[in-house]
Amino acid sequence: MHDKTLAQQAALLASGELKSVELVDHYLTRIERLNSNLNAYILVDEDRAREAAVAADARLQKGEGGPLTGIPIAHKDIFCTKDVRTTCGSRMLENFIAPYNATVVDKLNDAGVVTLGKANMDEFAMGSSNENSFFGSVANPWQHDRVPGGSSGGSAAIVAAQLASAATGTDTGGSIRQPAAFCGVTGIKPTYGRVSRYGMIAFASSLDQGGPLARTAEDCALLLQAMCGHDPRDSTSSLTDVPDFSATLNDDIKGLRIGVPEEYFAQGLEAGVADAVKTALAELERAGAILKSISLPNQGLCIPAYYVIAPAEASSNLSRFDGVRFGHRAENPQDLEDLYKRSRGEGFGPEVKRRILIGAYALSAGYYDAYYRKAQQVRQLVTNDFTEAFKEVDVIAGPTTPTTAFSRGEKSSDPTAMYLNDLFTVSANLSGLPGLSAPCGFSNGLPVGLQLIAPVNEEARLLNLAHQYQSVSDWHLQSPVAND
Ligand code: GLN
């Protein structure tokens, strides 16, 4: 049953051929057998999962369920789950029991999902390889000596290894799309503001967005539907109506104009990645889309701008972890300053400390104008590039990442090399645009991701295009689990 997509499982649940309790038991058995090699789950909550499955079956029996009722998923451990440990991958929150649910968790619960557990992640969502987790790194299910990507690496590994039907993730600079690409699954980061950030532990508030990771675009549409919507508890939550994402999946893509930025194919792109993406674009052209070469002239400035803005916001957001209000508290403090210093020194890992230092520096008097303000100005230039491009095209397409999954340990001592992984993903966050990654082939036996970016609020266009691509290709159906 694990080889079925979420939509296929939903059909079996609706017809009564499959019970949620059976599906949940099936996944729990797989997790028991396979998770120790992958380390994709930080926490598995068997009792709650079984209880929720029984409730879902009762709902289905009465004909009251929706397409997600009884579907087992994992939540990235950045989403607060009431009465269940929420760690954000950090020692700081090693024993934090959230007193409330994130809005995303509540909304998916209302839709009837069953939460199997919490997915591993880079500490406070900072990373591109899932090697920054206090709970250990995660293996890529395709090749265990490779990283799954980050920071939602646990979520992507869980979907690829079929240890849940789908998972939630968050994306500040690529953390849904990049791991989706590395693990050969589909993931979408919606428009900034589409998904509530309430109860989603903050990293960089002007960039953070939640979204789903699943096998197919069709599955993502079902999950995103339940996750989106205005939330009065998030002041940046969008008031725009949420369309029916599934309704337009089969729209004809004939005449759809796809912009292919020349900059995406110039910058140190792995040959196998370039080949797979170009083949996918040719496939879309055959399906009726029109390819157009475009330019995003400020693409080269995205990484430097992102790595000023994200740490600046992080340094501010993470000031709440002071040993008093939340999280880890040092033993026997001498005085208040000692309590702050040692609680933070012991609770945070090295990458988080690096970001706090960079961010505090960039925001400090005398440097603010030179770094933070400048980065915000660059952000506007990047956004202007997209605005110009979208006058001529409907969607922008290219590789999600410059390479396929790299080896574990390969870049962990070189932060700059690590940051360059986010070359093609951070621009969508800087501009608040929706972005999707879908599997489009392999390079040296590892999955390649095709990234699609659309104008604000046009998630439906991305899902439609990805679904059409998945109707004429089968990369999304390839799976590393055949021999597990
Ligand atoms: N890899 C990027 C970073 O380390 C993006 C992380 C994210 O999207 N959460 O900041």
Coordinates of C-alpha atoms and ligand atoms in Angstrom, one line a residue:
M1 CA 0.0 0.0 0.0
H2 CA 2.9 2.3 0.6
D3 CA 3.7 2.4 -3.1
K4 CA 0.3 4.1 -3.9
T5 CA 0.1 7.9 -4.1
L6 CA -1.9 9.8 -1.6
A7 CA -4.7 10.3 -4.1
Q8 CA -4.8 6.6 -4.8
Q9 CA -4.9 5.8 -1.1
A10 CA -7.7 8.4 -0.6
A11 CA -9.8 6.6 -3.2
L12 CA -9.4 3.3 -1.5
L13 CA -10.2 4.8 1.9
A14 CA -13.3 6.5 0.4
S15 CA -14.6 3.3 -1.1
G16 CA -14.0 1.4 2.1
E17 CA -11.5 -1.0 0.5
L18 CA -8.8 0.2 2.8
K19 CA -9.1 1.3 6.5
S20 CA -7.0 4.1 7.9
V21 CA -6.0 1.8 10.8
E22 CA -4.5 -0.7 8.4
L23 CA -2.6 2.0 6.5
V24 CA -1.3 3.5 9.7
D25 CA -0.2 0.1 11.0
H26 CA 1.5 -0.6 7.7
Y27 CA 3.5 2.6 7.9
L28 CA 4.3 2.1 11.6
T29 CA 5.8 -1.3 10.7
R30 CA 7.8 0.2 7.9
I31 CA 9.1 3.0 10.2
E32 CA 10.1 0.5 12.8
R33 CA 12.0 -1.5 10.2
L34 CA 13.6 1.3 8.2
N35 CA 13.8 4.6 10.1
S36 CA 16.9 3.6 12.1
N37 CA 19.0 3.6 8.9
L38 CA 17.5 6.9 7.6
N39 CA 17.0 8.9 10.9
A40 CA 14.2 10.7 9.1
Y41 CA 11.8 10.8 12.1
I42 CA 12.7 12.5 15.4
L43 CA 9.6 11.2 17.1
V44 CA 7.0 8.6 16.2
D45 CA 3.7 8.8 18.1
E46 CA 2.1 5.4 17.7
D47 CA -0.7 5.8 20.2
R48 CA -2.0 9.1 18.9
A49 CA -1.7 7.9 15.3
R50 CA -3.8 4.8 16.0
E51 CA -6.3 6.8 17.9
A52 CA -6.6 9.3 15.0
A53 CA -6.9 6.5 12.5
V54 CA -9.9 5.0 14.4
A55 CA -11.5 8.4 14.4
A56 CA -10.9 8.9 10.7
D57 CA -12.3 5.5 9.9
A58 CA -15.5 6.4 11.8
R59 CA -15.7 9.6 9.9
L60 CA -15.2 7.8 6.6
Q61 CA -17.8 5.2 7.5
K62 CA -20.4 7.9 8.0
G63 CA -19.5 9.3 4.6
E64 CA -18.2 12.5 6.3
G65 CA -14.6 12.3 5.3
G66 CA -12.7 14.4 2.7
P67 CA -9.8 13.4 0.5
L68 CA -7.3 13.6 3.4
T69 CA -9.3 11.8 6.0
G70 CA -7.3 8.9 7.3
I71 CA -4.2 9.8 5.4
P72 CA -1.0 9.3 7.4
I73 CA 1.5 12.2 7.3
A74 CA 4.6 13.5 9.1
H75 CA 5.0 17.0 10.3
K76 CA 8.4 18.8 10.0
D77 CA 9.4 19.3 13.7
I78 CA 9.2 23.1 13.2
F79 CA 5.4 22.9 13.5
C80 CA 4.1 23.1 17.1
T81 CA 2.0 20.1 18.0
K82 CA 0.0 20.3 21.2
D83 CA 1.2 18.1 24.0
V84 CA 3.8 16.5 21.7
R85 CA 7.5 17.4 21.7
T86 CA 8.5 20.0 19.2
T87 CA 12.2 20.4 18.9
C88 CA 13.0 22.4 15.7
G89 CA 16.0 20.1 15.5
S90 CA 17.7 21.8 18.4
R91 CA 19.0 21.0 21.8
M92 CA 17.5 24.3 22.8
L93 CA 14.0 22.8 22.4
E94 CA 15.0 19.2 23.2
N95 CA 12.2 18.9 25.8
F96 CA 9.8 21.5 24.6
I97 CA 6.2 20.4 24.7
A98 CA 4.1 22.8 22.7
P99 CA 1.0 24.1 24.5
Y100 CA -0.9 24.6 21.2
N101 CA -1.1 23.4 17.6
A102 CA 0.3 25.4 14.6
T103 CA -2.5 26.5 12.4
V104 CA -1.2 24.2 9.7
V105 CA -1.5 21.3 12.1
D106 CA -5.0 22.3 13.1
K107 CA -6.1 22.7 9.5
L108 CA -4.7 19.3 8.5
N109 CA -6.3 17.7 11.6
D110 CA -9.6 19.2 10.7
A111 CA -9.2 17.6 7.2
G112 CA -8.7 14.3 9.0
V113 CA -5.1 13.4 8.5
V114 CA -3.3 11.1 10.9
T115 CA 0.0 12.4 12.2
L116 CA 2.5 9.6 12.4
G117 CA 5.3 11.7 13.9
K118 CA 7.7 14.6 13.6
A119 CA 10.3 14.8 10.8
N120 CA 14.0 15.5 11.4
M121 CA 15.3 18.9 10.1
D122 CA 18.3 21.2 10.2
E123 CA 18.4 23.1 13.5
F124 CA 15.9 26.0 13.3
A125 CA 15.6 25.2 9.6
M126 CA 19.1 26.5 8.9
G127 CA 20.9 24.3 6.3
S128 CA 20.8 22.6 3.0
S129 CA 21.8 19.1 4.0
N130 CA 20.1 18.1 7.2
E131 CA 23.5 17.7 8.8
N132 CA 22.8 20.5 11.3
S133 CA 20.2 18.6 13.3
F134 CA 20.9 18.0 17.1
F135 CA 19.2 14.7 16.5
G136 CA 21.8 13.5 13.9
S137 CA 21.9 13.8 10.1
V138 CA 19.4 12.1 7.8
A139 CA 20.3 9.7 5.0
N140 CA 19.1 10.1 1.4
P141 CA 16.9 7.0 0.7
W142 CA 18.5 6.8 -2.8
Q143 CA 22.0 6.5 -1.5
H144 CA 22.5 6.4 2.2
D145 CA 25.9 8.1 2.0
R146 CA 24.3 11.2 0.4
V147 CA 22.5 14.0 2.1
P148 CA 18.7 14.3 1.6
G149 CA 18.9 18.1 1.3
G150 CA 17.7 20.5 3.9
S151 CA 16.3 21.9 5.9
S152 CA 13.1 19.7 5.4
G153 CA 15.4 16.7 4.8
G154 CA 13.5 14.4 7.1
S155 CA 10.2 15.2 5.4
A156 CA 11.6 14.6 1.9
A157 CA 13.3 11.3 3.0
I158 CA 10.1 10.1 4.6
V159 CA 8.1 10.7 1.4
A160 CA 10.8 9.1 -0.8
A161 CA 11.3 6.1 1.5
Q162 CA 7.5 5.8 1.7
L163 CA 7.3 6.1 5.5
A164 CA 4.2 8.3 5.3
S165 CA 1.9 9.3 2.5
A166 CA 3.2 12.9 2.6
A167 CA 4.8 15.4 4.9
T168 CA 4.8 19.1 5.7
G169 CA 7.8 21.3 5.3
T170 CA 8.9 24.9 5.4
D171 CA 10.8 26.9 2.9
T172 CA 12.8 30.1 3.8
G173 CA 15.3 29.8 1.0
G174 CA 14.5 26.5 -0.6
S175 CA 13.9 24.1 2.2
I176 CA 10.9 22.4 0.6
R177 CA 12.1 22.5 -3.0
Q178 CA 15.8 21.6 -2.5
P179 CA 15.2 18.4 -0.5
A180 CA 12.3 17.5 -2.8
A181 CA 14.8 17.6 -5.7
F182 CA 17.5 15.6 -3.8
C183 CA 15.0 12.9 -2.8
G184 CA 13.0 12.7 -6.0
V185 CA 9.7 13.9 -4.7
T186 CA 7.3 16.8 -5.4
G187 CA 7.2 19.9 -3.1
I188 CA 5.6 23.3 -3.3
K189 CA 6.4 26.5 -1.5
P190 CA 3.3 28.7 -1.9
T191 CA 3.1 32.5 -2.2
Y192 CA 4.3 34.3 1.0
G193 CA 1.2 34.6 3.2
R194 CA -0.8 31.8 1.7
V195 CA 0.0 29.4 4.6
S196 CA -0.2 30.7 8.2
R197 CA 3.0 30.9 10.1
Y198 CA 1.2 30.7 13.4
G199 CA 2.9 28.0 15.5
M200 CA 5.6 27.5 12.9
I201 CA 8.8 28.3 14.7
A202 CA 10.2 31.4 13.2
F203 CA 13.5 31.5 11.3
A204 CA 13.3 34.5 9.0
S205 CA 9.8 35.9 9.2
S206 CA 9.7 37.7 5.9
L207 CA 10.8 34.6 4.0
D208 CA 9.3 31.6 5.8
Q209 CA 6.5 29.7 4.2
G210 CA 5.0 26.3 5.0
G211 CA 4.0 23.8 2.3
P212 CA 3.6 20.1 1.4
L213 CA 6.0 17.4 0.1
A214 CA 4.4 14.4 -1.6
R215 CA 4.9 12.0 -4.4
T216 CA 2.9 13.9 -7.0
A217 CA 1.6 17.4 -7.9
E218 CA -1.9 16.0 -7.5
D219 CA -1.1 15.0 -3.9
C220 CA 0.4 18.4 -3.2
A221 CA -2.8 20.1 -4.5
L222 CA -4.9 18.1 -2.0
L223 CA -2.5 19.0 0.9
L224 CA -2.1 22.6 0.0
Q225 CA -5.8 23.0 -0.2
A226 CA -6.1 22.1 3.4
M227 CA -3.1 24.1 4.5
C228 CA -4.0 27.5 2.9
G229 CA -6.3 30.2 4.0
H230 CA -6.4 33.4 6.0
D231 CA -5.5 33.2 9.7
P232 CA -6.2 36.1 11.9
R233 CA -3.4 34.9 14.2
D234 CA -0.7 35.6 11.6
S235 CA -0.6 39.3 10.7
T236 CA 1.0 38.6 7.3
S237 CA -1.6 36.0 6.4
S238 CA -3.0 36.6 2.9
L239 CA -6.7 37.6 2.5
T240 CA -6.7 36.4 -1.1
D241 CA -9.3 33.7 -1.9
V242 CA -7.9 30.2 -2.2
P243 CA -8.9 28.5 -5.5
D244 CA -9.7 24.8 -5.9
F245 CA -6.2 23.6 -6.7
S246 CA -7.4 20.2 -7.9
A247 CA -10.0 21.6 -10.2
T248 CA -7.5 23.0 -12.7
L249 CA -4.9 20.2 -12.7
N250 CA -6.1 18.9 -16.0
D251 CA -6.3 22.2 -17.8
D252 CA -4.6 22.3 -21.2
I253 CA -1.1 23.8 -21.1
K254 CA -1.2 24.6 -24.8
G255 CA 0.1 28.1 -25.3
L256 CA 1.5 28.4 -21.8
R257 CA 4.6 30.6 -22.0
I258 CA 7.5 29.1 -20.0
G259 CA 10.5 31.5 -19.5
V260 CA 13.9 29.8 -19.2
P261 CA 16.4 32.2 -17.6
E262 CA 19.8 32.1 -19.3
E263 CA 21.4 32.7 -15.9
Y264 CA 20.2 29.4 -14.6
F265 CA 22.2 27.4 -17.1
A266 CA 25.4 29.4 -16.8
Q267 CA 26.5 29.0 -13.2
G268 CA 28.4 25.8 -12.5
L269 CA 25.5 23.5 -13.3
E270 CA 26.1 19.8 -13.2
A271 CA 25.9 18.4 -16.8
G272 CA 23.5 15.7 -15.8
V273 CA 21.2 18.1 -14.1
A274 CA 21.2 20.5 -17.2
D275 CA 20.5 17.5 -19.5
A276 CA 17.5 16.3 -17.4
V277 CA 16.0 19.8 -17.1
K278 CA 16.4 20.5 -20.8
T279 CA 14.8 17.1 -21.7
A280 CA 11.9 18.0 -19.4
L281 CA 11.5 21.4 -21.0
A282 CA 11.4 19.8 -24.4
E283 CA 8.7 17.4 -23.1
L284 CA 6.6 20.4 -22.0
E285 CA 7.1 22.0 -25.4
R286 CA 5.8 18.8 -27.0
A287 CA 2.8 19.1 -24.7
G288 CA 2.0 22.5 -26.1
A289 CA 3.9 25.0 -23.9
I290 CA 6.0 27.7 -25.6
L291 CA 9.6 28.0 -24.4
K292 CA 11.1 31.5 -24.2
S293 CA 14.6 32.5 -23.3
I294 CA 14.6 35.2 -20.6
S295 CA 17.0 37.0 -18.4
L296 CA 17.0 37.6 -14.6
P297 CA 19.9 40.1 -14.5
N298 CA 20.2 40.2 -10.7
Q299 CA 20.2 36.5 -10.2
G300 CA 23.8 36.6 -9.1
L301 CA 23.0 38.9 -6.2
C302 CA 20.4 36.6 -4.6
I303 CA 22.7 34.5 -2.4
P304 CA 24.5 37.4 -0.9
A305 CA 21.3 39.3 -0.2
Y306 CA 19.6 36.2 1.3
Y307 CA 22.5 35.4 3.5
V308 CA 22.3 38.9 5.0
I309 CA 18.5 39.1 5.4
A310 CA 17.9 35.6 6.7
P311 CA 20.5 35.7 9.4
A312 CA 19.4 39.3 10.4
E313 CA 15.9 38.1 10.9
A314 CA 17.1 35.0 12.6
S315 CA 19.2 36.9 15.1
S316 CA 16.1 38.8 16.1
N317 CA 13.7 35.9 16.2
L318 CA 16.1 33.6 18.1
S319 CA 16.7 36.2 20.9
R320 CA 13.6 34.7 22.6
F321 CA 15.6 31.6 23.4
D322 CA 17.3 33.0 26.5
G323 CA 17.0 30.2 29.1
V324 CA 14.1 32.1 30.8
R325 CA 11.1 32.2 28.4
F326 CA 11.7 29.1 26.3
G327 CA 14.0 26.1 26.0
H328 CA 17.2 24.9 27.4
R329 CA 18.4 26.5 30.7
A330 CA 21.9 26.2 31.9
E331 CA 22.5 24.7 35.4
N332 CA 23.6 26.8 38.4
P333 CA 23.9 30.2 36.7
Q334 CA 26.1 32.7 38.6
D335 CA 24.0 35.7 37.5
L336 CA 21.5 36.7 34.8
E337 CA 24.2 37.3 32.2
D338 CA 25.8 33.9 32.9
L339 CA 22.3 32.3 32.5
Y340 CA 21.8 33.9 29.1
K341 CA 25.3 33.2 27.8
R342 CA 25.5 29.6 28.9
S343 CA 21.9 28.7 28.0
R344 CA 22.4 30.0 24.5
G345 CA 25.9 28.7 24.2
E346 CA 24.8 25.2 25.2
G347 CA 21.5 25.2 23.4
F348 CA 22.4 26.3 19.9
G349 CA 24.6 24.4 17.4
P350 CA 27.4 25.9 15.4
E351 CA 25.5 26.9 12.3
V352 CA 22.8 28.7 14.3
K353 CA 25.5 30.6 16.3
R354 CA 27.1 31.6 13.0
R355 CA 23.8 33.0 11.7
I356 CA 23.1 34.9 14.9
L357 CA 26.6 36.4 14.8
I358 CA 26.3 37.4 11.1
G359 CA 22.8 38.7 11.6
A360 CA 23.6 40.8 14.7
Y361 CA 26.6 42.2 12.9
A362 CA 24.6 43.2 9.8
L363 CA 22.0 44.9 12.0
S364 CA 24.4 46.7 14.2
A365 CA 24.7 50.5 14.3
G366 CA 27.1 51.6 11.6
Y367 CA 26.7 48.5 9.5
Y368 CA 22.9 48.4 9.1
D369 CA 23.1 50.7 6.0
A370 CA 26.0 49.0 4.4
Y371 CA 24.6 45.4 4.8
Y372 CA 21.0 45.1 5.8
R373 CA 19.6 48.1 3.9
K374 CA 21.7 47.2 0.9
A375 CA 20.4 43.7 0.9
Q376 CA 16.8 44.9 1.1
Q377 CA 17.5 47.1 -1.9
V378 CA 18.9 44.1 -3.8
R379 CA 15.8 42.2 -2.8
Q380 CA 13.7 44.8 -4.6
L381 CA 15.9 44.5 -7.7
V382 CA 15.4 40.7 -7.7
T383 CA 11.6 41.3 -7.4
N384 CA 11.7 43.8 -10.3
D385 CA 13.4 41.2 -12.5
F386 CA 10.5 38.8 -11.9
T387 CA 7.9 41.5 -12.5
E388 CA 9.6 42.3 -15.8
A389 CA 9.9 38.6 -16.8
F390 CA 6.3 37.8 -15.9
K391 CA 5.1 40.5 -18.5
E392 CA 6.3 38.0 -21.1
V393 CA 5.9 34.6 -19.6
D394 CA 3.5 32.7 -17.4
V395 CA 5.9 30.4 -15.6
I396 CA 9.7 30.4 -15.1
A397 CA 11.4 27.0 -15.3
G398 CA 14.9 25.7 -14.6
P399 CA 16.8 23.4 -12.3
T400 CA 15.9 23.4 -8.6
T401 CA 19.6 22.9 -7.6
P402 CA 23.0 23.2 -9.3
T403 CA 23.9 19.5 -8.4
T404 CA 22.3 16.4 -7.3
A405 CA 22.6 15.2 -3.6
F406 CA 26.1 15.6 -2.5
S407 CA 28.0 13.3 -0.1
R408 CA 27.4 13.5 3.7
G409 CA 30.3 15.5 5.2
E410 CA 31.4 16.9 1.8
K411 CA 30.4 20.5 2.5
S412 CA 29.8 20.6 6.2
S413 CA 33.1 22.4 6.9
D414 CA 32.6 24.9 4.1
P415 CA 29.5 27.1 4.8
T416 CA 30.0 29.1 1.5
A417 CA 29.9 26.0 -0.6
M418 CA 26.8 24.9 1.3
Y419 CA 25.1 28.2 0.8
L420 CA 25.6 27.9 -3.0
N421 CA 23.2 25.1 -3.1
D422 CA 20.4 27.6 -2.7
L423 CA 21.4 29.4 -5.9
F424 CA 18.2 28.9 -7.7
T425 CA 15.7 28.7 -4.8
V426 CA 16.2 31.8 -2.7
S427 CA 14.9 34.3 -5.3
A428 CA 11.4 33.0 -5.0
N429 CA 11.5 33.6 -1.2
L430 CA 13.1 37.1 -1.6
S431 CA 10.2 38.0 -3.9
G432 CA 7.4 36.0 -2.1
L433 CA 6.6 34.0 -5.2
P434 CA 5.3 30.4 -5.3
G435 CA 7.8 27.7 -6.4
L436 CA 7.5 24.0 -7.0
S437 CA 10.0 21.2 -7.6
A438 CA 9.1 18.1 -9.4
P439 CA 11.3 15.1 -10.3
C440 CA 12.6 15.2 -13.9
G441 CA 15.2 12.6 -14.2
F442 CA 18.5 11.3 -12.8
S443 CA 22.1 12.3 -12.9
N444 CA 24.6 9.5 -11.8
G445 CA 21.7 7.6 -10.3
L446 CA 20.5 10.5 -8.2
P447 CA 17.2 12.4 -8.7
V448 CA 17.1 15.8 -10.5
G449 CA 14.5 18.5 -9.7
L450 CA 12.7 20.8 -12.2
Q451 CA 11.8 24.1 -10.5
L452 CA 8.8 26.0 -11.7
I453 CA 8.1 29.6 -10.4
A454 CA 4.9 31.5 -11.0
P455 CA 3.6 35.0 -10.2
V456 CA 2.1 35.8 -6.8
N457 CA -1.0 33.6 -5.9
E458 CA -0.6 31.4 -9.0
E459 CA 0.1 28.1 -7.2
A460 CA -2.7 26.6 -9.3
R461 CA -0.7 27.3 -12.5
L462 CA 2.3 25.5 -11.0
L463 CA 0.4 22.5 -9.9
N464 CA -1.4 22.3 -13.3
L465 CA 1.9 22.4 -15.2
A466 CA 3.6 19.9 -12.9
H467 CA 0.6 17.6 -13.1
Q468 CA 0.6 17.8 -16.9
Y469 CA 4.3 17.0 -16.9
Q470 CA 3.7 14.0 -14.5
S471 CA 1.0 12.8 -16.9
V472 CA 3.6 12.4 -19.7
S473 CA 6.6 11.3 -17.6
D474 CA 7.1 8.8 -14.8
W475 CA 10.1 10.2 -12.9
H476 CA 7.8 10.9 -9.9
L477 CA 6.9 7.2 -9.8
Q478 CA 10.5 6.0 -9.6
S479 CA 11.3 5.0 -6.0
P480 CA 14.3 3.9 -4.0
V481 CA 12.2 1.5 -1.9
A482 CA 12.1 -1.5 -4.4
N483 CA 14.7 -3.4 -2.4
D484 CA 14.0 -2.3 1.2
Ligands
GLN1 N1 19.4 26.4 2.9 C1 18.9 27.7 3.2 C2 19.4 28.2 4.5 O1 20.2 27.5 5.1 C3 17.4 27.7 3.3 C4 16.8 27.1 4.5 C5 15.3 27.1 4.5 O2 14.7 27.3 3.5 N2 14.8 26.9 5.7 O3 19.1 29.2 5.0

